[in-house]
Coordinates of C-alpha atoms in Angstrom, one line a residue:
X792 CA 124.6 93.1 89.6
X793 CA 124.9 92.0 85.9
X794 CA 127.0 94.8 84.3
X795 CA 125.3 98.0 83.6
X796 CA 121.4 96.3 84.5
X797 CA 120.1 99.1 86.9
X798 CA 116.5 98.2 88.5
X799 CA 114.2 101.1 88.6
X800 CA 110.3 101.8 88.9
X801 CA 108.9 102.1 85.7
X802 CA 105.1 102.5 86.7
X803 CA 103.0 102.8 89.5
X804 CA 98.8 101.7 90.3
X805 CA 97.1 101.3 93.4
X806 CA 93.6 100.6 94.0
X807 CA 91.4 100.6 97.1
X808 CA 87.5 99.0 97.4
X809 CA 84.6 101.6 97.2
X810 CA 83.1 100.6 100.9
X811 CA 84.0 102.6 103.7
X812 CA 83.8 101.8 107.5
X813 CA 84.1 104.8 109.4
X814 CA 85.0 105.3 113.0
X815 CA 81.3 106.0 113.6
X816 CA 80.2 102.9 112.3
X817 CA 82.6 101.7 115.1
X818 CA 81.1 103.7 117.9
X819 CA 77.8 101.8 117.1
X820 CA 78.7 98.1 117.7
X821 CA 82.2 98.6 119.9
X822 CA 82.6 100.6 123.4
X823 CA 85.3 103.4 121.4
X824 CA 84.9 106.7 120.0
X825 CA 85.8 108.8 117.0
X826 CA 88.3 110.7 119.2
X827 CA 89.5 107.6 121.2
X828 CA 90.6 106.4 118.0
X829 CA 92.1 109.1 116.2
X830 CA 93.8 110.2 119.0
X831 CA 95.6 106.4 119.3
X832 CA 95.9 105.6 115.8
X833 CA 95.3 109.1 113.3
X834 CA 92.6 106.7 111.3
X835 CA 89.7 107.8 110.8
X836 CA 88.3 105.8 107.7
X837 CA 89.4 102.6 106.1
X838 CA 88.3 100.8 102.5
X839 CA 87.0 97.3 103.0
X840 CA 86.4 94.7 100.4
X841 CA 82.7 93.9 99.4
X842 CA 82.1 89.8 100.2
X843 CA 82.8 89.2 96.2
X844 CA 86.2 91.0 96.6
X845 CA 89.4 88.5 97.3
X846 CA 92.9 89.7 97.5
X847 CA 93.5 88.7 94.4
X848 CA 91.1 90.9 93.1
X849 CA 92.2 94.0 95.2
X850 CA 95.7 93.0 93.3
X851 CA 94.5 92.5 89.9
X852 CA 93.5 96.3 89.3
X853 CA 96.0 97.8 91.4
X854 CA 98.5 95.8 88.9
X855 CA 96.5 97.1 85.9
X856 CA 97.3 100.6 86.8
X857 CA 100.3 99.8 87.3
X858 CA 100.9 98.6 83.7
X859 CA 98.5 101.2 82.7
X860 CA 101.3 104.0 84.1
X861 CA 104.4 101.8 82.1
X862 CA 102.6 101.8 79.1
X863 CA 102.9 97.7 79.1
X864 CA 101.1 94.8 78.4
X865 CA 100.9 91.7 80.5
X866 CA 102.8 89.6 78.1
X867 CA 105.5 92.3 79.1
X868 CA 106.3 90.6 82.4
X869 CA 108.7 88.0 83.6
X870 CA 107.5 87.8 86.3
X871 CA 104.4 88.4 88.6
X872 CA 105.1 88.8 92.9
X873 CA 102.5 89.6 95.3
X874 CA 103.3 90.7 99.2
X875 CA 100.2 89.5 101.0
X876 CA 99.8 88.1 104.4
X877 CA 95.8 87.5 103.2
X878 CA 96.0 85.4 100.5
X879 CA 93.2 84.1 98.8
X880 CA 94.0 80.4 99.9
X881 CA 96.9 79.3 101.8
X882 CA 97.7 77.6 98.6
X883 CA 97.8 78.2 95.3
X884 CA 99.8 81.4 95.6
X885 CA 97.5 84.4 95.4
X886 CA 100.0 85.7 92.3
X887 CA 98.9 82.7 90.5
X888 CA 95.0 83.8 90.3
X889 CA 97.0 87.6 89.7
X890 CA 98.6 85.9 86.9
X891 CA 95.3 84.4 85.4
X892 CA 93.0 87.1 85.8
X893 CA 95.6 89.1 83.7
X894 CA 95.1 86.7 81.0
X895 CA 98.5 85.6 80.5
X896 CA 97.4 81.7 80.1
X897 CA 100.1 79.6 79.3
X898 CA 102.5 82.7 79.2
X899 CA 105.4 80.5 80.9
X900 CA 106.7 82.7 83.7
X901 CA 106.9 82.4 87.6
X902 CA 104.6 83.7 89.7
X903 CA 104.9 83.4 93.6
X904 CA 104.0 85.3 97.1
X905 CA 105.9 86.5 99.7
X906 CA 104.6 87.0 103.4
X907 CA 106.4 89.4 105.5
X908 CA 103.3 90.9 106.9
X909 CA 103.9 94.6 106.6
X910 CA 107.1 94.7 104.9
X911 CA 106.4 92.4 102.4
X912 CA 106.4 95.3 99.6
X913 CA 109.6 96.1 100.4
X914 CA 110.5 92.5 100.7
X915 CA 109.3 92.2 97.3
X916 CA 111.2 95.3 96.2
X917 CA 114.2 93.2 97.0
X918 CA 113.3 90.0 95.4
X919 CA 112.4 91.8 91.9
X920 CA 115.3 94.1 92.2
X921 CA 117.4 90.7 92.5
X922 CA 115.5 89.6 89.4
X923 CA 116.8 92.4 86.9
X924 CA 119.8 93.3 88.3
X925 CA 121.5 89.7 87.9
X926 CA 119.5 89.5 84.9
X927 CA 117.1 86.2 85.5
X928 CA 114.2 88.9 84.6
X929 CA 113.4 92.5 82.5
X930 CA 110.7 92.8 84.4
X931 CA 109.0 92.3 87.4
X932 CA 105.3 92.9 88.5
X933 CA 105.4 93.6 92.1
X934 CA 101.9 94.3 94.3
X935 CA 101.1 94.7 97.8
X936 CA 97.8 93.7 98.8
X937 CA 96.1 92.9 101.6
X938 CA 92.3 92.1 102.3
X939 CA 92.7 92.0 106.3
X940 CA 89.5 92.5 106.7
X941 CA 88.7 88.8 106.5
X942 CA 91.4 88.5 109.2
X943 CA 89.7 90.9 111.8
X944 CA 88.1 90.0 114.8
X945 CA 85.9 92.9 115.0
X946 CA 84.9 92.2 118.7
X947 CA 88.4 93.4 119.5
X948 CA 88.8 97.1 119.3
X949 CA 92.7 97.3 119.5
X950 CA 93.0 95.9 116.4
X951 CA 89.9 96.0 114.2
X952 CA 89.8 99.9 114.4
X953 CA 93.7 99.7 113.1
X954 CA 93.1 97.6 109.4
X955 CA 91.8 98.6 106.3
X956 CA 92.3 97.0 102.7
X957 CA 93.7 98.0 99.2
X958 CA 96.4 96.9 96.7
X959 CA 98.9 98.7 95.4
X960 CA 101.7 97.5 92.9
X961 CA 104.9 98.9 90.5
X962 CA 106.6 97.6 87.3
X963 CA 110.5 97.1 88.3
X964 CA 112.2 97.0 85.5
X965 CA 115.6 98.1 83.5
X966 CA 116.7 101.6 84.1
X967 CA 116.8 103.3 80.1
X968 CA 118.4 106.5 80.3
X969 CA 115.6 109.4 81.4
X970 CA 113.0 106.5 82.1
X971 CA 112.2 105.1 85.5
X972 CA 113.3 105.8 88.9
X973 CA 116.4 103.8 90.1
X974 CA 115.8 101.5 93.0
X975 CA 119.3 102.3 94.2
X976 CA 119.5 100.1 97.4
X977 CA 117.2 97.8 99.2
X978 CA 117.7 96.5 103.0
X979 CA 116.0 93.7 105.0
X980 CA 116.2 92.2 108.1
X981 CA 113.9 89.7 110.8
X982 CA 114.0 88.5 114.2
X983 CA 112.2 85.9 114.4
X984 CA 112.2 86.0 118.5
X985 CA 109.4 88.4 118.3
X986 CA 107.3 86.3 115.6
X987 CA 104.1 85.7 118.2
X988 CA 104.0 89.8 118.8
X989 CA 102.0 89.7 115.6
X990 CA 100.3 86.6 114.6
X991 CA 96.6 85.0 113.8
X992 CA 97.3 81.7 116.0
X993 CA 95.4 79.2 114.0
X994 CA 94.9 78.0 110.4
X995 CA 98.3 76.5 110.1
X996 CA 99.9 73.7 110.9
X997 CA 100.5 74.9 114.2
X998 CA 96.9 74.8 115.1
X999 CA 94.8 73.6 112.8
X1000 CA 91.7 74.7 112.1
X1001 CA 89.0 73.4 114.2
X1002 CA 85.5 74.1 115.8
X1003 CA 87.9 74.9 118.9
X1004 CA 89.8 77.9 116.9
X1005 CA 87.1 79.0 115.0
X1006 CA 84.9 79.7 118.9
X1007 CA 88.0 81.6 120.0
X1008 CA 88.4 83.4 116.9
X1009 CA 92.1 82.6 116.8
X1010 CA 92.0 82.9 112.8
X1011 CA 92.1 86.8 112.9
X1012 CA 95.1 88.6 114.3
X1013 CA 96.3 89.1 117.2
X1014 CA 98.6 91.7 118.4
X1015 CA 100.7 92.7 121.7
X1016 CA 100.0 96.7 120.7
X1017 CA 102.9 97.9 123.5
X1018 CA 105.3 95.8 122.1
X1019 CA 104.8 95.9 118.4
X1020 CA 104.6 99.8 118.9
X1021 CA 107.7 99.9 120.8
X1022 CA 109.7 97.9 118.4
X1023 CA 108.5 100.3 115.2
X1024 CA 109.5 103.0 116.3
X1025 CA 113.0 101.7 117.7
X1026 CA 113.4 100.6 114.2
X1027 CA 112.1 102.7 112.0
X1028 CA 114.1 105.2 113.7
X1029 CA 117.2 102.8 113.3
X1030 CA 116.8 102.8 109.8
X1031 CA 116.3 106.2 108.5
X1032 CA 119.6 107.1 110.8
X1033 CA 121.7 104.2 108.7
X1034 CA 120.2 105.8 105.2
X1035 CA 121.0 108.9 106.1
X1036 CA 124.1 108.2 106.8
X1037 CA 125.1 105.9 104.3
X1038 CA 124.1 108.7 101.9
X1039 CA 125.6 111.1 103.4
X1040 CA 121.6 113.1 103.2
X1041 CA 120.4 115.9 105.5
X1042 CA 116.6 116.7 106.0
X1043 CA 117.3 119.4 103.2
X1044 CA 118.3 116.4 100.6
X1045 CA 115.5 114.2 100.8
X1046 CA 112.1 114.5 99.0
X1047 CA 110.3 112.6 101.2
X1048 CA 109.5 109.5 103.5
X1049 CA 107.3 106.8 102.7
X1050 CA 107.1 105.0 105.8
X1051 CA 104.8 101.9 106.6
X1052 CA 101.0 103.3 108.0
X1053 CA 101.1 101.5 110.9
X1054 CA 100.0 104.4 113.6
X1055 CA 100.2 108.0 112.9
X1056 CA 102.1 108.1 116.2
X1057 CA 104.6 105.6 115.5
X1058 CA 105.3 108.0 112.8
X1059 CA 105.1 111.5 115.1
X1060 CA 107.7 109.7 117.5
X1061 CA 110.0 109.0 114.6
X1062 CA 109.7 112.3 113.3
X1063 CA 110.3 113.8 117.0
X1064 CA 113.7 111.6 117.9
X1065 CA 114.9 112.6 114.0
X1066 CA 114.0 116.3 114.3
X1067 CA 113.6 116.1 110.9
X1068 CA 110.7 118.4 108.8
X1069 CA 107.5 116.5 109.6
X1070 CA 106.0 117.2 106.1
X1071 CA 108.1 115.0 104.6
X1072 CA 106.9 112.2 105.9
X1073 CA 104.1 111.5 103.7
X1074 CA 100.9 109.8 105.4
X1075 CA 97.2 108.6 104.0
X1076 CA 96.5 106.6 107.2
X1077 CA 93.5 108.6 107.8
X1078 CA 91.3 107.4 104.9
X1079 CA 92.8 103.6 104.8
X1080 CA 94.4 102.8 107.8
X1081 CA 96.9 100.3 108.0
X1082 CA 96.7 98.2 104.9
X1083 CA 99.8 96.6 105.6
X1084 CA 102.2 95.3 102.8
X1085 CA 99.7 97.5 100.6
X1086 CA 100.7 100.6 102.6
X1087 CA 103.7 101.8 101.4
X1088 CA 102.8 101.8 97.3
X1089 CA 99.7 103.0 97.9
X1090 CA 100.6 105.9 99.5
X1091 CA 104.0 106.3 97.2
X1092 CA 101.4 106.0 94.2
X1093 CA 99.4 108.9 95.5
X1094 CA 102.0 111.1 96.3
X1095 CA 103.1 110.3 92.2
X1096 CA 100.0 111.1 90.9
X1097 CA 99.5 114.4 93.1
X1098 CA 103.4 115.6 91.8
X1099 CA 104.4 115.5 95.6
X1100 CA 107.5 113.6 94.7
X1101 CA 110.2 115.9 93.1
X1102 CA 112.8 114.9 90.4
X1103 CA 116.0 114.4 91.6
X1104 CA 115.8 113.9 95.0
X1105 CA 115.6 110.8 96.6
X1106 CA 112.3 109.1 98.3
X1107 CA 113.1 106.6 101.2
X1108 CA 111.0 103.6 102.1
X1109 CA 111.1 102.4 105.5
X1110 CA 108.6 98.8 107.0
X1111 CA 108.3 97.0 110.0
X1112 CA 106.2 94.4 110.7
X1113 CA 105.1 90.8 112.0
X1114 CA 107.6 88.2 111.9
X1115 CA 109.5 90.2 113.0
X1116 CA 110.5 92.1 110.2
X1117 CA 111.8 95.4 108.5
X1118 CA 113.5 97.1 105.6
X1119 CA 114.5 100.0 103.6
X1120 CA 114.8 101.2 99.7
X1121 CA 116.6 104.3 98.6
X1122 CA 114.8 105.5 95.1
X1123 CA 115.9 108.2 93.2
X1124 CA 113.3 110.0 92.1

């Protein structure tokens, strides 16, 4: 870290679209239930972008909130990241079109993705923390956005009933004195040997797309639930034990949990092995389901705006996702 450069949030947006599938509108075209599913997976609602509505889009006004909340002006950024697994096009990068639609032109700065599923935001966190700590950047527009629903295979009922979309995004920039809240430490790990435990099989250069993939609907995802569910809880588990005590932190010294919404009992069996207060772990999986890399700063820009979060104490962020992958941040609030 350049000397005395300390990386902190320094606004928060997060935006979802305005169409709702419930789990009734399930129980009319799929053999499931209201009860079959929120008893498996605690959703019970999830947003879903109209056919006009790209990623990008999704991104675009969660990052205009998020600017909105810094009190700062496109021309204000460095640089632009987005953590998406659904981009608009494989390529150009979906921050590219996040970059234009901002109306920063021939404002010369980088703009790039990053894809590690559903711990790409804190992926991202990483990257842009990198940025202003060693100085290559002031400031760093981060979003998470996802619009899995073109992704979905919706004859498939142990994953379409899990996925919803929505964007949400933060402004990483310098700590300055009272202002912003320090991204103190950011962790990130893979294991690739599990990379086909989450995956859409086709589209890439692996299988291409054909008449063949698009009849098997191998361009939505596809998921091994046992093993996935296994694996998130093992590590999400893991990794609030090494914050905890790296920090030195009891339940008492934490103000809350922003964990990934995968599964509300991913997060119940965490919560169980920890023995730790369960109202600290905070949880909007209900209304948007799993919204992957979009999950955890939606949910952490919610809990801003409702005054859950409280000064001084530290908020921990914990993914796990395809790839495999996983990661923490310590912020202090």
């Amino acid at each position: 870290m350049a000397k005395d450069r300390q990386a902190a949030l320094l606004g928060l947006g997060s935006y979802a679209p305005s169409k709702v599938l419930t789990n009734q509108d399930f129980e009319k075209f799929l053999d499931t239930t209201d009860e079959w599913i929120t008893t498996r997976t605690g959703v019970k609602r999830r947003h879903v972008s109209a056919d006009n509505e790209s990623t990008s889009d999704l991104a675009f006004n969660a990052a205009q909130a998020a600017l909105r909340d810094a009190k700062m002006d496109p021309k204000d950024v460095d640089v632009v990241l987005v953590a998406t697994f659904s981009p608009d096009y494989i390529t150009p990068a979906t921050a590219c079109a996040v970059q234009e639609k901002l109306g920063m032109g021939p404002h010369s700065i980088p703009a790039f993705d990053i894809n590690a599923a559903c711990s790409g935001f804190i992926y991202g966190l990483a990257t842009a923390k990198a940025y202003v700590e060693s100085g290559m950047a002031d400031t760093v527009l981060l979003v998470g956005a996802e619009a899995i629903s073109r992704f979905t295979d919706y004859q498939d009922r142990t994953t379409c009933i899990l996925f919803g979309d929505a964007a949400g995004s933060v402004v990483v920039g310098l700590k300055d004195g009272g202002r912003g809240h320090a991204v103190r430490q950011v962790r990130l790990r893979a294991d690739g040997r599990g990379k086909e435990m989450i995956v859409m099989p086709a589209g890439g250069a692996v299988r291409p797309g054909s008449h063949a993939t698009i009849d098997e609907r191998l361009h939505c995802i596809r998921m091994k639930g046992r093993d996935v569910f296994k694996f998130a809880v093992s590590q999400f588990v893991d990794m609030l034990r090494e914050i905890m005590e790296r920090y030195d932190l009891k339940g008492e010294d934490i103000g809350a949990i922003v964990p990934h919404q995968a599964n509300i009992r991913i997060i119940d069996a965490a919560v169980e092995r920890l023995g730790l207060p369960r109202d600290l772990f905070l949880t909007n999986i209900e209304e948007y389901g799993n919204t992957s890399s979009a999950s955890i700063p939606l949910m952490l820009d919610e809990a801003y705006r409702s005054g859950r979060l409280e000064p001084g104490k530290p908020v921990l962020l914990a993914a796990f996702g395809g790839g495999l992958t996983w990661g923490w941040a310590f912020v202090e609030w």
